[in-house]
Tab-separated table of C-alpha atoms in Angstrom:
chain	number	residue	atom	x	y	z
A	1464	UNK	CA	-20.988	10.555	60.372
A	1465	UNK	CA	-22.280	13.433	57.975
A	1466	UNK	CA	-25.099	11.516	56.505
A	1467	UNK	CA	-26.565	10.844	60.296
A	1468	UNK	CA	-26.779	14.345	60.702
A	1469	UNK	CA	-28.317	15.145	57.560
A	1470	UNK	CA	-31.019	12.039	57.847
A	1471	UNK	CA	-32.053	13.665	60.942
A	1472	UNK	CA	-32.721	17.323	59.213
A	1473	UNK	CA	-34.965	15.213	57.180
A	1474	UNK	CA	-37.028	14.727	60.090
A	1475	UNK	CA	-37.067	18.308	61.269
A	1476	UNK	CA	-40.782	18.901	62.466
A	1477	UNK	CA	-40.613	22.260	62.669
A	1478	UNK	CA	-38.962	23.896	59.369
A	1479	UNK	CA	-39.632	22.318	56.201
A	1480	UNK	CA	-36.753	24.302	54.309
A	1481	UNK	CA	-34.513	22.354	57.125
A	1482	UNK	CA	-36.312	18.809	55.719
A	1483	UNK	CA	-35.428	19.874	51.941
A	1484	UNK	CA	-32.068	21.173	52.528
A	1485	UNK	CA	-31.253	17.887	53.988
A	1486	UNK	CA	-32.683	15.570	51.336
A	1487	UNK	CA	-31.002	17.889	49.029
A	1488	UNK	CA	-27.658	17.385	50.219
A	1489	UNK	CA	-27.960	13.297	50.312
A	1490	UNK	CA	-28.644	13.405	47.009
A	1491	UNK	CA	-25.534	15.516	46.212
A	1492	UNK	CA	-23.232	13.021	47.912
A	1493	UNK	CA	-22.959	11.049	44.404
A	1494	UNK	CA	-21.706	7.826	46.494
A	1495	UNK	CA	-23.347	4.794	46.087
A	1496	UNK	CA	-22.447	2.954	49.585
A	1497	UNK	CA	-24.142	5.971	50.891
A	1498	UNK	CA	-27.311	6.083	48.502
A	1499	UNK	CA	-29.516	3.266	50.559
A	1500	UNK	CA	-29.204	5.405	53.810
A	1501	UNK	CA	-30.982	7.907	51.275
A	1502	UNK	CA	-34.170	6.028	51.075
A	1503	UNK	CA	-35.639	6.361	54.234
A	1504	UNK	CA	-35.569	9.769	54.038
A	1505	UNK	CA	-36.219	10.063	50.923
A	1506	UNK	CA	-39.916	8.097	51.331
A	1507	UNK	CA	-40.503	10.186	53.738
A	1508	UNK	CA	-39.964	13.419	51.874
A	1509	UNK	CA	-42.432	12.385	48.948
A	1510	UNK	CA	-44.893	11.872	51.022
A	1511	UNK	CA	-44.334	15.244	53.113
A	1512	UNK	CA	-47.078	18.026	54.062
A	1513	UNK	CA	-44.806	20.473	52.278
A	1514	UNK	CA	-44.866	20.880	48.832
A	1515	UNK	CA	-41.340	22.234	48.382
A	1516	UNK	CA	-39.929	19.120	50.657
A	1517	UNK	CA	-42.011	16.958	48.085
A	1518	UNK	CA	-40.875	18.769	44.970
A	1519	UNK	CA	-36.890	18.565	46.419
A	1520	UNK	CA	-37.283	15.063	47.362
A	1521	UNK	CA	-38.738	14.264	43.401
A	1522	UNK	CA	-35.444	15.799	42.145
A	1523	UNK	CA	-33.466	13.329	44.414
A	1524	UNK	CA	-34.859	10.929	43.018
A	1525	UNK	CA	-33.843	11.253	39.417
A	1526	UNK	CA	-30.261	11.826	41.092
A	1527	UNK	CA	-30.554	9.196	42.887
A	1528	UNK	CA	-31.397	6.663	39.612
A	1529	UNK	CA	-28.377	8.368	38.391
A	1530	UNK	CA	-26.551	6.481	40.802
A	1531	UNK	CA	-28.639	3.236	41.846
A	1532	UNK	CA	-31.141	2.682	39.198
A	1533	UNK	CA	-31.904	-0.859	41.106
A	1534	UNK	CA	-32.931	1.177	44.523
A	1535	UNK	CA	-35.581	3.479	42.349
A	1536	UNK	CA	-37.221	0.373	41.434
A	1537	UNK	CA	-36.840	-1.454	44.418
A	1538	UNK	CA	-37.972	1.063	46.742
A	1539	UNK	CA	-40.461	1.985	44.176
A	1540	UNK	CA	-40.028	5.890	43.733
A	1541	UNK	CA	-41.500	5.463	40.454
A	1542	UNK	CA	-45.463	5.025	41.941
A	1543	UNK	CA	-44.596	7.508	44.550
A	1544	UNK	CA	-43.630	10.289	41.492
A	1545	UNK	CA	-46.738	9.468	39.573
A	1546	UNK	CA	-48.866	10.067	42.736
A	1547	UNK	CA	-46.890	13.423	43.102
A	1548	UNK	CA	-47.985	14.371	39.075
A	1549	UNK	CA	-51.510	14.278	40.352
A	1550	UNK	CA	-50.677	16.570	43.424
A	1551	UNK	CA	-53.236	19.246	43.760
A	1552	UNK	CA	-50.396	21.686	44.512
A	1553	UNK	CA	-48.037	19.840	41.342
């Protein structure tokens, strides 16, 4: 499946552009059976060394409570986007 391959470019430890390019594409696959293999990934983006990875994965998740409102609040994205708005490199 696709989405395998992508959610292990999110894990790339080597090239960060590979890590955002991946959690970029989940979040363009507007599916919603498809949007809780995005979390995962997705936690681990905001929370990456790399501040373009983090400011992808912060995009993905306004698509993604496009989608599945529920998941943003259950997987609470919203504390992880505040911490990212005090970023030293926001």
């Amino acid at each position: 499946m696709a989405v395998n391959s992508f959610r292990k470019d999110s894990r790339n430890p080597t090239n960060p552009l590979i890590r955002a390019l991946a959690v970029r594409t989940m979040g363009c696959i507007r599916v919603e059976r498809i949007t809780e293999y995005l979390t995962e990934p997705l936690k681990e983006a905001l929370n990456d060394g790399d501040p373009y990875v983090r400011k992808t994965s912060a995009i993905c998740v306004a698509k993604l409570f496009d989608i599945a409102p529920y998941l943003v609040d259950d997987e609470d994205f919203i504390r992880a986007l505040n911490h990212l708005l005090t970023d030293s490199n926001a």
